[in-house]
Structures are given as structure tokens and as C-alpha cells.
Amino acid sequence: MSIVHDLFSNPESEFFSIGLGGRLGKPRAAQAQFAEAVEGLLDQRSGIGIIQGETGSGKTAGYLVPALLKAAKTGALVVISTNTLNLQKQLMKDALPSALVLIERLTGKRLRAARRIGRQNFISLPGLQIKINDLAREATPNSALVKLLGRIHAELSIDPANATKQHVSEAFGQELGEIGVPAHFFDQLQIGRVDGDDYAYLKMLDDSVNCDVLVTNHALLTYNLMCSGGFLYDVKSDDRRPVIMIVDEADALASMAASLATRKLPLRDLDYAASRIDVAKATRTRLNKCLKNIAASFDQARDAGAILNRPSDIAIMPLSGQSNLQKVLLGEIEEVEGILTTCMSKDGLGTMRRYDLDTIVRDLQAIRANLARQGGASSEILSLYWSPIRNFPGFHIDGGDAGRIISRLWRLEHLRPATLLFTSATLTGAADRGIPMAGFAREIGMGQRVLAETVCAAFAPEQFGSMDFVLIDPRIAPPVTIRNDGDDDDTNTIANPAILPWWCGMIRAASDKGGRILVLLPSHRDASLVRDALGAIDGRRILLDSRDEGAQVLRAFETDASAILISAIRWEGLDMPGKIRHIVIPRYPLTPRDVVRDALREESLLARGYKKSSIRAQAFMASLSQARRKFFQGAGRGIRIESDSVTIWIGDSRWPLSDDRRERHPEVISRNWASSMVYAVPQRFRSNLDNAAIYSLASGVGPFESIEKERRQSRLSAFLDKIRPRREDVPDALPRL
């Protein structure tokens, strides 16, 4: 019997005495099975695993303990990639320290852990001091702001490792919000402005090189793959340590890779940056001349007619084969890039935010590199484009299929870890088509041969929390009206404003039940619309979430048991055990369509030989897959501990009915694409979903049978109206009788 089995199955083991067994501190069958599956994968010479652990299965400890035990025995480097900075910090703060203590007790070896985040997340302390001095010298200084920034600077100077935007937001977000400081204030204080202001960043790099456990994120992992390695772990040394790679929240990796592989730089963004930066008059003249020449090159290309007009009215011109145009653009782009780079290094930002200018410079670097290849071998396609309606011109780089980028983890020998584990709570779904994990495998570029050799497993707790459901009346119009309802597509739509009273009614019905309410919407626009339409509710504090005031809004939500939080950004990462009683999800969290991006992406894939129908189908299925993941994560905000009980209110009438209910109500429109949303609900709660209550604006919450009663009454009224004689048909004498 393995040590992992004993640790996870014996309630007297050190795993539980040290506090890794969760709040209840007792063995969980699903967690033990998950950990043993990871242990088996680690014992293989070179293995790949796709292992799902639903919420409540103890997934994090389930992969940490076996991986760290292996690292202590073999000297391997454990690299853990999570989806967000918050999840990185949560892992470093909660589970990982306890797991390291456990490993030291069991093996006598003290493993070192480090976190790796991007350079843009650090704050320049000398830059902050300069900003404080500038604010203090203003004619009418904001004394409250100067005092608070001075206190922040003093605290960060004591421990420079905390000089990150995330730490400042968490520690001082409420105070900053109270005096009106926006969240992006610290974007203009990124490192690189003053010599020596990158101490914390360099220390982080040093720690990450000398650690045994490296916690990174999907963005940095994707950059590492796109650059063919070099900074997450040493890929050039012949005697490098074996690597155990664990990709947590793996279902978000493909979308991250797709977003980073595609760049779009409108020329108006360059014009905007040029007008905001602080440069000498001669330099500004050179910059404006370069921008004018670039715009003229676009005009000449369009006048030459070497463009493609897509059905979306977007005009595109791939630059492959346009050698003369490439040479002209290369010289101008190099000049512009050099000027903007100098502005960043010599404090010439002016009124431009550092993060925004840094993004533009990175895009220019990618464009320059592509132009310099002059059509050489590359997986990237550079195009010129003109947007629909206003015909704004810009550059577009398509970096290739996300799956092809991710698959470098096993295709390229110098990037291939000794063990590669993909794990998340949502890896199975409708796209599997009877083959375990097949849908996820396609997203990450894994072919059938590799999948056949991959360890695939899924574990779920038999009992962990309770989840009930209330569905909106399925007979009403959906939140959006599909122009062609025969298409399995939810992107070509127009909004339905009549749905707002129904959504507000659902929130008020949830409010009548008592407890905190979290309302999750797919966009800030939707959140603002709902907040405005909802108005006031007696005895309730209604909070509208935002990135600028997020920290103080969350504090208010956590401390007020009667609060209602309306948010577009809390689908994941919000951890409030035992506090959220209702979650209202008014509509499917499908990603809003970007017409320009989608058309450019389609053209790039057509150039690679893909069929148009296949491209559009794959794009929508990818969007639907992300919507299922987002819904699952959002509903999971209500199930954080075993005793949690939450009601999920679904305000989208396109939600699929159970087979029994669909048979009894054939008049309800059933959409093939929407039926897969049931996979966003954990298996153990689907019987509750089949028996969900129904919300009606007229009659409130009731059993499903209530709408059948309404239908029978409606039919009876229609029948009576049909047979009831009209007054003009009745003889005059009959009323008198």
C-alpha cells in the first residue's frame, strides 16, 4: 500500500493532523482516488495525464502531495500553472505552505517555493516617491492622497517583495477608493523608469531559478511556449532537472493561448500614443512623419486593390508576397518602435499609461519581427485590415492555432516535462462524443495517438454541498433574439429589453428568501443595466462591482449578510465559504463577438487551408465551451465547503428542459447548441436540475406543474371564447328572457 494512499485514507495520518484535509478534517474517497491517480502518473517514465476533480474533491492537495513527494525523492522541479494571479497567490498562501511542511516531516527535505508573475505587475518604489513629490508640489495638493501614498511607500520599502499592484489593491484598495484614486493609477508606476527600481522583480527571478516548486500562470506558460522556452525553467542545459508540470484550471489554457497568439494594432492607437507621450519637438516631427508614411502605405495598398472583402465588410490584405510594401513598412515601424521604447526607458510617458504604451511597443516588436522575415518560414500571418463602417486601418498578427502552441509541451523535446498533468473541475463535456476527455484534448492540440497513451480519469465527491435550481419560464422570449434561429449560433443577435423586468423579478424573489445574493452577468454593460433597472430593495444593500473599486466592494459584500453583489468579474476566484445563499445567472455567459477579430481570424485560417464552415463551427463551439466553464465556475462560488447550500437562479429561457418536461411542452423551442449547457452542472446535482422550480413574473416561484396549469387555463379560455356566442348573434328577446 502506497504512502499516498495511507496519507489520504487514514484520518490519523499527518496529512490530516497538519490541516491539509480541509475544514472537516476527514478522508474523502474522491480525494484519495485523485491523489492515487496522480501518483500512478508520476511513476511512469514519461507520462501525460488529463485528470478531472470536481469541486469538493480536494484536487489541489490531491496533486500537491504526490508531486512534492516525487520532487523530494528525485530532485525534480515542480512547475504549477494557474489561470490567474489571484489563484497563484491563493495557492502560495493556503495549500502549498502546509504541503511543504508535510513533505519535510515525511522526507526530511525542505523544498523551496517561489511565485513567478509578469514584470508589468511590479511597482517602481523610486517612481512612487517621485510621484508623491510631484503631487506635494502642486498648487492645491491633495493632502489625503499624498499622506496615503507616503504610507504605502513606507510599507513597501520595508518589504519590497510586496511592491506589486495586486498587493497594493488588496491592502489599500478601500482607502484608495475612498479618496477617488482609480485602479489604473499604479499602471504608470511600472518598473524600468529609474535605475535600481526593479529589485523586487530581479529577486523574484532569482528565487524562481533556485526553487524546487515554481508557481506561475497560464499567460507566462503560453509566452514560454511561444518563445520555445527559456525563462520558466532552463531548457538549454544538458543536465537540467526533470520537470513535473501541473496545469491547474487547464480548461482555460486554450483561450489564454488563443488571445496571446493574436495581436491587433489599429493605427489610431499609434496616433493616440504619439499625441500623449512627452518628446522633443524634433522627435515628434520624426514620429508624425513615420505615422503619416505608414498611413500612406495602407492607402496605396488599398488603392492597388490587393485586398479581400469579407462578408462582414472588413477588408483584409495578407502581407505575404508583398515584399516592396514590407520593406517600406519595416523601416517606418522600426523608427516608431525606437521612439516609443525610448519614451518608456527615459520617463517620456507624458499622459500615456505605461501598461498601454508597453502593449503597443510589444505589438510593434512582433510586427517588426514578422516584416523582417520577408515571408520566411513562420507560423504567424501578418495582415493589414480596414474595419467595417469607419474603415479604420490596422495591423493584425495571427500566431497560429492555440492547440499547436500548447502541444509544444510534448512535441518539442526540450520543452517536454518528465510528467505533464492537466487538471481542472471542468474537463469533460458534450464535445467528448463518448471518448473520455476528447473535447479538451482537441482544444489543446492533442491528437488521437497521444490521447490513447494519456491517463484520463474523472473524480467527483459523492456528497459536497447542496444546489437547488430555479429556471425562468421557458415560454418567454430569450435575452437576445436570434436573427436566424435555424442557425446553431448565438452571436448574430439583437438585445431583448423586455427581459429586464423578469431578471429584476428573479433577484427580488431571491431576496425574499433571505441571504447574500451574487448576480453574475457576462459584461459590465449588462451589470449596469440590471443595477439601474433593479432600483432599491428594502433592507438590502445593492453593490455594483467594478475593477476600479473591486476590493472595497468585496469587503462590503463579505461583511453585510443582506448584500446583493451585481458583477461581471466574479465568475471565479471569489471564495466566501458559507456566505452566499443565492446566485442569479440571468443569461448564458457567452463571450461577446468581436467582428473584426473574428473576420481576421477566419482569413488567417483560410490561408492555412481550413474550410469556412469548419472555422465558424469551431469558433462557436469554443465560445460555448468557455461559457460552460464560466457557468460551472460561477455556480461553484456557492459551494465552497461541505455544508454550503445554494440556489442557482437561471434567467435564460433557452436553458434546456429535461426530456420529460420537453415532451410535455413541445411548444418550447429547443436549441441543439444550448442543450450542452447541462454539462455545466455537476453530475451529483443534475437530478435537482431536472426538478427545478419555475419563476414567472406574474405568479413568482412555483413548481413546474404551475405552468401546465396556466396552459390548461389558457386553452380553456380560448375554447370558451371560441364557443361563446357574440352579442350580435343572440336574438333580441333572449336577453330579456
Short mmCIF file of C-alpha atoms in Angstrom, two decimals, residues 214-669:
data_model
loop_
_atom_site.label_atom_id
_atom_site.label_comp_id
_atom_site.label_asym_id
_atom_site.label_seq_id
_atom_site.Cartn_x
_atom_site.Cartn_y
_atom_site.Cartn_z
CA LEU A 214 7.56 27.24 -9.12
CA VAL A 215 4.02 28.65 -9.20
CA THR A 216 3.35 30.53 -12.45
CA ASN A 217 0.31 31.40 -14.56
CA HIS A 218 -1.12 30.45 -17.94
CA ALA A 219 -0.02 33.72 -19.57
CA LEU A 220 3.66 33.17 -18.72
CA LEU A 221 3.41 29.48 -19.61
CA THR A 222 1.98 30.40 -23.01
CA TYR A 223 4.74 33.00 -23.60
CA ASN A 224 7.30 30.34 -22.71
CA LEU A 225 5.82 28.01 -25.32
CA MET A 226 5.55 30.74 -27.97
CA CYS A 227 9.22 31.63 -27.39
CA SER A 228 10.21 27.94 -27.38
CA GLY A 229 11.22 28.15 -23.73
CA GLY A 230 13.92 29.95 -21.87
CA PHE A 231 12.55 31.58 -18.77
CA LEU A 232 10.25 29.28 -16.78
CA TYR A 233 12.92 26.60 -16.47
CA ASP A 234 16.31 26.01 -18.02
CA VAL A 235 15.78 24.31 -21.36
CA LYS A 236 19.33 24.64 -22.68
CA SER A 237 21.28 22.74 -20.05
CA ASP A 238 22.01 19.11 -20.94
CA ASP A 239 21.80 18.07 -17.30
CA ARG A 240 18.69 20.04 -16.41
CA ARG A 241 16.44 18.77 -13.63
CA PRO A 242 13.45 16.66 -14.58
CA VAL A 243 10.30 18.77 -14.60
CA ILE A 244 6.88 17.85 -13.23
CA MET A 245 4.43 20.21 -14.94
CA ILE A 246 0.94 20.61 -13.43
CA VAL A 247 -1.52 22.79 -15.35
CA ASP A 248 -4.38 23.62 -12.98
CA GLU A 249 -7.56 25.26 -14.32
CA ALA A 250 -6.39 23.64 -17.56
CA ASP A 251 -9.67 24.28 -19.36
CA ALA A 252 -8.72 28.00 -19.50
CA LEU A 253 -5.32 27.40 -21.14
CA ALA A 254 -6.54 27.22 -24.76
CA SER A 255 -8.37 30.55 -24.58
CA MET A 256 -5.31 32.18 -23.00
CA ALA A 257 -3.06 30.82 -25.76
CA ALA A 258 -5.51 32.00 -28.45
CA SER A 259 -5.68 35.52 -27.02
CA LEU A 260 -1.90 35.88 -26.70
CA ALA A 261 -1.18 34.41 -30.12
CA THR A 262 -3.37 37.00 -31.85
CA ARG A 263 -2.47 40.69 -31.92
CA LYS A 264 -4.41 43.60 -33.38
CA LEU A 265 -2.90 47.11 -33.53
CA PRO A 266 -5.13 49.83 -35.03
CA LEU A 267 -3.25 52.80 -36.47
CA ARG A 268 -5.40 55.13 -34.38
CA ASP A 269 -3.81 53.57 -31.25
CA LEU A 270 -0.42 54.65 -32.59
CA ASP A 271 -1.77 58.15 -33.27
CA TYR A 272 -3.19 58.32 -29.75
CA ALA A 273 0.12 57.25 -28.17
CA ALA A 274 2.03 59.79 -30.29
CA SER A 275 -0.23 62.59 -29.07
CA ARG A 276 0.22 61.65 -25.38
CA ILE A 277 3.93 60.96 -24.97
CA ASP A 278 6.44 63.63 -23.92
CA VAL A 279 9.20 64.01 -26.56
CA ALA A 280 11.32 66.76 -28.05
CA LYS A 281 9.93 68.77 -30.96
CA ALA A 282 12.33 67.22 -33.47
CA THR A 283 11.47 63.71 -32.28
CA ARG A 284 7.76 64.44 -32.52
CA THR A 285 8.26 65.66 -36.10
CA ARG A 286 10.05 62.39 -36.99
CA LEU A 287 7.33 60.34 -35.29
CA ASN A 288 4.48 62.12 -37.06
CA LYS A 289 6.25 61.71 -40.40
CA CYS A 290 6.62 57.96 -39.81
CA LEU A 291 2.95 57.59 -38.91
CA LYS A 292 1.95 59.58 -41.98
CA ASN A 293 4.08 57.30 -44.20
CA ILE A 294 2.55 54.18 -42.63
CA ALA A 295 -0.96 55.51 -43.28
CA ALA A 296 0.04 56.34 -46.87
CA SER A 297 1.27 52.74 -47.35
CA PHE A 298 -2.13 51.48 -46.23
CA ASP A 299 -3.85 53.82 -48.68
CA GLN A 300 -1.62 52.69 -51.55
CA ALA A 301 -2.26 49.04 -50.73
CA ARG A 302 -6.00 49.59 -50.71
CA ASP A 303 -5.95 51.60 -53.92
CA ALA A 304 -3.97 48.80 -55.58
CA GLY A 305 -6.93 46.52 -54.95
CA ALA A 306 -4.88 43.72 -53.41
CA ILE A 307 -7.37 43.21 -50.62
CA LEU A 308 -10.05 40.71 -49.72
CA ASN A 309 -13.55 41.86 -48.77
CA ARG A 310 -15.14 39.53 -46.27
CA PRO A 311 -18.91 39.08 -45.71
CA SER A 312 -18.56 41.18 -42.55
CA ASP A 313 -17.48 44.14 -44.75
CA ILE A 314 -13.98 44.03 -43.32
CA ALA A 315 -11.15 44.44 -45.83
CA ILE A 316 -8.02 42.34 -45.35
CA MET A 317 -4.67 42.12 -47.13
CA PRO A 318 -2.18 39.40 -46.10
CA LEU A 319 1.36 40.75 -46.47
CA SER A 320 2.92 37.51 -47.66
CA GLY A 321 4.36 38.12 -51.13
CA GLN A 322 4.21 41.93 -50.78
CA SER A 323 7.98 42.39 -50.48
CA ASN A 324 8.15 46.06 -51.53
CA LEU A 325 5.40 47.07 -49.12
CA GLN A 326 7.05 45.03 -46.37
CA LYS A 327 10.36 46.87 -46.82
CA VAL A 328 8.69 50.28 -46.64
CA LEU A 329 6.68 49.38 -43.55
CA LEU A 330 9.67 47.75 -41.84
CA GLY A 331 11.71 50.96 -41.87
CA GLU A 332 8.87 53.09 -40.52
CA ILE A 333 7.88 50.55 -37.84
CA GLU A 334 11.49 50.30 -36.62
CA GLU A 335 11.62 54.09 -36.26
CA VAL A 336 8.33 54.32 -34.35
CA GLU A 337 9.24 51.39 -32.10
CA GLY A 338 12.58 53.01 -31.24
CA ILE A 339 10.98 56.32 -30.26
CA LEU A 340 8.27 54.74 -28.10
CA THR A 341 10.78 52.40 -26.43
CA THR A 342 12.98 55.39 -25.55
CA CYS A 343 9.95 57.13 -24.02
CA MET A 344 9.39 54.17 -21.72
CA SER A 345 13.01 53.96 -20.58
CA LYS A 346 13.57 57.74 -20.16
CA ASP A 347 10.38 58.81 -18.42
CA GLY A 348 8.73 60.27 -21.52
CA LEU A 349 5.29 58.77 -20.90
CA GLY A 350 3.57 62.12 -20.65
CA THR A 351 -0.12 61.35 -20.05
CA MET A 352 0.13 57.86 -21.55
CA ARG A 353 -0.36 54.88 -19.22
CA ARG A 354 2.78 52.75 -19.07
CA TYR A 355 0.89 49.49 -19.46
CA ASP A 356 -0.87 50.74 -22.62
CA LEU A 357 2.35 52.01 -24.15
CA ASP A 358 4.14 48.79 -23.23
CA THR A 359 1.41 46.80 -25.01
CA ILE A 360 1.81 48.92 -28.16
CA VAL A 361 5.60 48.50 -28.09
CA ARG A 362 5.25 44.72 -27.77
CA ASP A 363 2.87 44.68 -30.73
CA LEU A 364 5.31 46.77 -32.77
CA GLN A 365 8.13 44.36 -31.90
CA ALA A 366 6.05 41.43 -33.15
CA ILE A 367 5.12 43.30 -36.34
CA ARG A 368 8.75 44.28 -36.97
CA ALA A 369 9.93 40.69 -36.45
CA ASN A 370 7.32 39.43 -38.90
CA LEU A 371 8.18 42.06 -41.52
CA ALA A 372 11.90 41.30 -41.14
CA ARG A 373 11.33 37.66 -42.08
CA GLN A 374 10.15 38.78 -45.53
CA GLY A 375 7.87 35.80 -45.98
CA GLY A 376 10.25 33.32 -44.38
CA ALA A 377 9.09 30.23 -42.53
CA SER A 378 6.77 31.25 -39.70
CA SER A 379 3.57 30.07 -38.07
CA GLU A 380 2.40 33.72 -37.92
CA ILE A 381 0.44 35.57 -40.60
CA LEU A 382 0.68 39.37 -40.74
CA SER A 383 -2.14 41.26 -42.43
CA LEU A 384 -3.34 44.79 -42.98
CA TYR A 385 -7.02 45.34 -42.28
CA TRP A 386 -9.67 48.03 -42.58
CA SER A 387 -12.53 47.79 -40.08
CA PRO A 388 -16.18 47.81 -41.19
CA ILE A 389 -18.27 51.01 -41.19
CA ARG A 390 -15.46 53.52 -40.44
CA ASN A 391 -12.70 51.68 -42.35
CA PHE A 392 -10.12 52.24 -39.61
CA PRO A 393 -6.83 50.61 -40.73
CA GLY A 394 -4.55 48.47 -38.60
CA PHE A 395 -2.12 45.56 -38.35
CA HIS A 396 -3.17 42.05 -37.41
CA ILE A 397 -0.93 39.12 -36.45
CA ASP A 398 -2.34 35.64 -36.19
CA GLY A 399 0.06 33.46 -34.24
CA GLY A 400 -1.45 30.15 -35.22
CA ASP A 401 -3.79 27.66 -33.63
CA ALA A 402 -3.83 27.64 -29.81
CA GLY A 403 -3.61 23.86 -29.80
CA ARG A 404 -0.44 23.94 -31.86
CA ILE A 405 1.17 26.25 -29.31
CA ILE A 406 0.13 24.15 -26.29
CA SER A 407 1.13 20.88 -27.95
CA ARG A 408 4.76 22.04 -27.90
CA LEU A 409 4.73 20.75 -24.33
CA TRP A 410 5.01 17.22 -25.69
CA ARG A 411 6.05 17.77 -29.33
CA LEU A 412 9.29 19.66 -28.60
CA GLU A 413 11.83 17.59 -26.70
CA HIS A 414 13.49 20.50 -24.89
CA LEU A 415 10.09 21.64 -23.54
CA ARG A 416 8.75 18.18 -22.69
CA PRO A 417 8.43 17.66 -18.91
CA ALA A 418 9.01 14.26 -17.34
CA THR A 419 5.38 14.33 -16.18
CA LEU A 420 2.64 16.56 -17.58
CA LEU A 421 -0.69 16.79 -15.77
CA PHE A 422 -3.70 18.76 -16.96
CA THR A 423 -6.36 19.12 -14.28
CA SER A 424 -9.48 21.16 -13.58
CA ALA A 425 -13.03 20.82 -12.33
CA THR A 426 -14.47 21.01 -15.87
CA LEU A 427 -12.64 18.91 -18.46
CA THR A 428 -15.40 16.54 -19.57
CA GLY A 429 -18.38 17.71 -21.61
CA ALA A 430 -20.63 17.33 -24.60
CA ALA A 431 -17.70 17.61 -27.04
CA ASP A 432 -16.21 14.30 -25.82
CA ARG A 433 -18.61 12.26 -28.01
CA GLY A 434 -18.15 9.12 -25.98
CA ILE A 435 -14.34 9.35 -25.79
CA PRO A 436 -13.08 10.47 -22.34
CA MET A 437 -11.59 13.98 -22.45
CA ALA A 438 -11.70 14.08 -26.26
CA GLY A 439 -13.16 17.59 -26.39
CA PHE A 440 -10.48 19.05 -24.13
CA ALA A 441 -7.78 17.11 -25.99
CA ARG A 442 -8.83 18.76 -29.27
CA GLU A 443 -8.65 22.21 -27.65
CA ILE A 444 -5.02 21.69 -26.59
CA GLY A 445 -3.97 20.16 -29.92
CA MET A 446 -3.68 16.59 -28.70
CA GLY A 447 -4.17 14.04 -31.46
CA GLN A 448 -5.80 10.63 -31.11
CA ARG A 449 -2.48 8.79 -30.88
CA VAL A 450 -1.24 10.87 -27.95
CA LEU A 451 -4.67 10.79 -26.30
CA ALA A 452 -4.71 7.00 -26.49
CA GLU A 453 -1.49 6.93 -24.43
CA THR A 454 -2.70 9.58 -21.97
CA VAL A 455 -4.02 8.76 -18.49
CA CYS A 456 -7.61 10.04 -18.38
CA ALA A 457 -9.77 10.00 -15.25
CA ALA A 458 -12.52 11.99 -13.55
CA PHE A 459 -13.40 12.11 -9.86
CA ALA A 460 -16.29 13.76 -8.05
CA PRO A 461 -17.37 13.79 -4.40
CA GLU A 462 -20.44 11.73 -3.62
CA GLN A 463 -21.70 14.47 -1.37
CA PHE A 464 -20.38 18.00 -1.08
CA GLY A 465 -22.79 20.86 -0.52
CA SER A 466 -26.29 21.14 -1.96
CA MET A 467 -27.50 23.02 -5.00
CA ASP A 468 -31.10 23.76 -5.97
CA PHE A 469 -32.35 25.48 -9.11
CA VAL A 470 -34.99 27.93 -10.26
CA LEU A 471 -35.49 28.35 -14.02
CA ILE A 472 -37.20 31.25 -15.72
CA ASP A 473 -40.44 30.41 -17.54
CA PRO A 474 -39.17 28.68 -20.72
CA ARG A 475 -42.04 30.08 -22.80
CA ILE A 476 -40.84 33.69 -22.70
CA ALA A 477 -38.59 35.31 -25.29
CA PRO A 478 -34.84 34.76 -24.73
CA PRO A 479 -32.48 37.54 -23.58
CA VAL A 480 -31.49 38.06 -27.20
CA THR A 481 -33.35 37.47 -30.43
CA ILE A 482 -31.50 35.37 -32.97
CA ARG A 483 -32.00 36.79 -36.44
CA ASN A 484 -31.84 33.34 -37.98
CA ASP A 485 -32.99 30.90 -35.33
CA GLY A 486 -32.22 27.98 -37.60
CA ASP A 487 -28.51 28.59 -37.06
CA ASP A 488 -26.84 26.97 -34.07
CA ASP A 489 -25.28 30.29 -33.22
CA ASP A 490 -25.79 32.93 -30.55
CA THR A 491 -23.57 35.64 -31.97
CA ASN A 492 -25.78 37.21 -34.67
CA THR A 493 -28.29 38.67 -32.24
CA ILE A 494 -30.15 41.76 -31.10
CA ALA A 495 -30.94 42.55 -27.47
CA ASN A 496 -34.39 41.95 -25.96
CA PRO A 497 -35.07 44.80 -23.47
CA ALA A 498 -38.33 43.14 -22.34
CA ILE A 499 -36.31 40.61 -20.35
CA LEU A 500 -35.04 43.14 -17.79
CA PRO A 501 -38.22 43.13 -15.61
CA TRP A 502 -38.02 39.33 -15.48
CA TRP A 503 -34.40 39.40 -14.32
CA CYS A 504 -35.15 42.02 -11.69
CA GLY A 505 -38.14 39.96 -10.59
CA MET A 506 -35.91 36.91 -10.11
CA ILE A 507 -33.47 38.93 -7.99
CA ARG A 508 -36.36 40.23 -5.86
CA ALA A 509 -37.76 36.70 -5.50
CA ALA A 510 -34.32 35.50 -4.33
CA SER A 511 -34.19 38.46 -1.95
CA ASP A 512 -37.46 37.34 -0.35
CA LYS A 513 -35.78 34.02 0.53
CA GLY A 514 -33.03 35.76 2.55
CA GLY A 515 -29.22 35.53 2.49
CA ARG A 516 -26.50 37.08 0.35
CA ILE A 517 -27.10 37.20 -3.38
CA LEU A 518 -24.45 37.14 -6.12
CA VAL A 519 -25.68 38.21 -9.57
CA LEU A 520 -23.30 37.20 -12.37
CA LEU A 521 -23.51 38.70 -15.86
CA PRO A 522 -21.29 38.29 -18.94
CA SER A 523 -20.49 42.01 -19.37
CA HIS A 524 -20.21 45.25 -17.41
CA ARG A 525 -22.88 46.73 -19.69
CA ASP A 526 -25.35 44.03 -18.64
CA ALA A 527 -24.42 44.56 -14.99
CA SER A 528 -25.08 48.30 -15.23
CA LEU A 529 -28.41 47.75 -16.99
CA VAL A 530 -29.59 45.34 -14.29
CA ARG A 531 -28.45 47.65 -11.49
CA ASP A 532 -30.31 50.62 -12.98
CA ALA A 533 -33.47 48.59 -13.61
CA LEU A 534 -33.47 46.93 -10.19
CA GLY A 535 -33.79 50.10 -8.13
CA ALA A 536 -33.92 49.81 -4.34
CA ILE A 537 -34.94 46.78 -2.26
CA ASP A 538 -35.95 47.32 1.35
CA GLY A 539 -33.35 46.03 3.80
CA ARG A 540 -30.86 45.26 1.04
CA ARG A 541 -27.54 46.88 0.13
CA ILE A 542 -27.03 46.63 -3.61
CA LEU A 543 -23.41 46.73 -4.81
CA LEU A 544 -22.23 47.17 -8.39
CA ASP A 545 -18.82 45.58 -8.91
CA SER A 546 -16.00 47.14 -10.94
CA ARG A 547 -12.28 46.69 -11.41
CA ASP A 548 -11.56 50.15 -10.00
CA GLU A 549 -13.47 49.62 -6.75
CA GLY A 550 -13.39 45.83 -6.58
CA ALA A 551 -11.51 45.49 -3.29
CA GLN A 552 -13.81 47.73 -1.26
CA VAL A 553 -16.94 46.30 -2.92
CA LEU A 554 -15.89 42.79 -1.91
CA ARG A 555 -15.27 43.88 1.67
CA ALA A 556 -18.76 45.37 1.83
CA PHE A 557 -20.27 42.20 0.35
CA GLU A 558 -18.45 39.97 2.81
CA THR A 559 -19.38 41.99 5.90
CA ASP A 560 -23.05 42.60 5.04
CA ALA A 561 -25.20 39.45 5.21
CA SER A 562 -28.03 41.21 3.35
CA ALA A 563 -25.93 42.50 0.44
CA ILE A 564 -26.59 41.90 -3.26
CA LEU A 565 -23.48 41.99 -5.48
CA ILE A 566 -24.01 42.54 -9.23
CA SER A 567 -20.81 41.65 -11.05
CA ALA A 568 -19.30 40.71 -14.40
CA ILE A 569 -15.90 39.72 -12.96
CA ARG A 570 -16.58 37.32 -10.05
CA TRP A 571 -17.22 34.15 -12.04
CA GLU A 572 -14.12 32.66 -10.43
CA GLY A 573 -11.71 33.38 -7.60
CA LEU A 574 -14.39 34.51 -5.11
CA ASP A 575 -14.07 32.31 -2.02
CA MET A 576 -16.65 33.01 0.70
CA PRO A 577 -17.44 29.70 2.45
CA GLY A 578 -20.89 29.53 4.00
CA LYS A 579 -21.86 33.07 2.99
CA ILE A 580 -23.50 33.04 -0.46
CA ARG A 581 -27.07 31.75 -0.42
CA HIS A 582 -28.29 32.64 -3.92
CA ILE A 583 -26.55 33.02 -7.28
CA VAL A 584 -28.54 34.61 -10.10
CA ILE A 585 -27.23 33.98 -13.64
CA PRO A 586 -29.54 35.94 -15.96
CA ARG A 587 -28.05 34.77 -19.27
CA TYR A 588 -25.54 32.39 -20.81
CA PRO A 589 -22.01 33.78 -20.27
CA LEU A 590 -21.09 33.61 -23.95
CA THR A 591 -18.15 35.79 -24.97
CA PRO A 592 -19.33 38.87 -26.92
CA ARG A 593 -18.41 38.67 -30.57
CA ASP A 594 -15.58 40.81 -31.94
CA VAL A 595 -16.45 41.19 -35.62
CA VAL A 596 -13.04 42.50 -36.66
CA ARG A 597 -11.10 39.88 -34.68
CA ASP A 598 -13.28 37.02 -35.91
CA ALA A 599 -13.02 38.09 -39.55
CA LEU A 600 -9.25 38.43 -39.31
CA ARG A 601 -9.00 35.06 -37.60
CA GLU A 602 -11.15 33.49 -40.30
CA GLU A 603 -8.97 34.92 -43.07
CA SER A 604 -5.81 33.64 -41.39
CA LEU A 605 -7.22 30.13 -41.06
CA LEU A 606 -8.50 30.17 -44.64
CA ALA A 607 -4.92 30.95 -45.68
CA ARG A 608 -3.86 27.79 -43.81
CA GLY A 609 -6.33 25.65 -45.75
CA TYR A 610 -9.23 25.40 -43.27
CA LYS A 611 -12.82 25.38 -44.56
CA LYS A 612 -15.02 28.37 -43.75
CA SER A 613 -17.82 26.25 -42.26
CA SER A 614 -15.33 24.41 -40.06
CA ILE A 615 -13.76 27.67 -38.85
CA ARG A 616 -17.08 29.18 -37.79
CA ALA A 617 -18.31 25.98 -36.18
CA GLN A 618 -15.09 25.61 -34.20
CA ALA A 619 -15.20 29.26 -33.11
CA PHE A 620 -18.74 28.95 -31.78
CA MET A 621 -18.08 25.60 -30.10
CA ALA A 622 -15.03 27.11 -28.41
CA SER A 623 -17.17 30.01 -27.19
CA LEU A 624 -19.81 27.59 -25.92
CA SER A 625 -17.16 25.52 -24.16
CA GLN A 626 -15.91 28.63 -22.38
CA ALA A 627 -19.49 29.53 -21.45
CA ARG A 628 -19.97 26.10 -19.83
CA ARG A 629 -16.73 26.50 -17.92
CA LYS A 630 -17.68 30.01 -16.81
CA PHE A 631 -21.13 28.88 -15.67
CA PHE A 632 -19.64 25.97 -13.74
CA GLN A 633 -17.13 28.26 -12.03
CA GLY A 634 -19.79 30.86 -11.29
CA ALA A 635 -22.21 28.38 -9.74
CA GLY A 636 -19.30 26.97 -7.74
CA ARG A 637 -18.96 30.28 -5.85
CA GLY A 638 -21.84 29.00 -3.71
CA ILE A 639 -20.28 25.60 -2.87
CA ARG A 640 -17.02 26.20 -1.04
CA ILE A 641 -17.41 23.82 1.94
CA GLU A 642 -19.38 20.64 2.51
CA SER A 643 -22.13 22.38 4.48
CA ASP A 644 -22.82 25.05 1.84
CA SER A 645 -26.29 25.23 0.33
CA VAL A 646 -27.04 27.49 -2.63
CA THR A 647 -29.89 28.14 -5.04
CA ILE A 648 -28.97 28.87 -8.67
CA TRP A 649 -31.46 31.13 -10.46
CA ILE A 650 -31.18 30.84 -14.27
CA GLY A 651 -32.78 33.70 -16.20
CA ASP A 652 -32.16 32.44 -19.75
CA SER A 653 -35.25 30.80 -21.26
CA ARG A 654 -33.04 28.86 -23.69
CA TRP A 655 -31.86 26.64 -20.81
CA PRO A 656 -32.67 23.05 -21.87
CA LEU A 657 -35.59 21.27 -20.21
CA SER A 658 -35.39 17.64 -19.11
CA ASP A 659 -36.68 15.07 -21.60
CA ASP A 660 -39.84 14.58 -19.57
CA ARG A 661 -40.65 18.27 -19.42
CA ARG A 662 -39.81 18.78 -23.07
CA GLU A 663 -42.27 16.08 -24.07
CA ARG A 664 -44.99 17.74 -22.02
CA HIS A 665 -44.23 21.15 -23.55
CA PRO A 666 -43.48 20.72 -27.26
CA GLU A 667 -44.24 24.41 -27.84
CA VAL A 668 -40.98 25.38 -26.09
CA ILE A 669 -38.25 25.97 -28.68
#
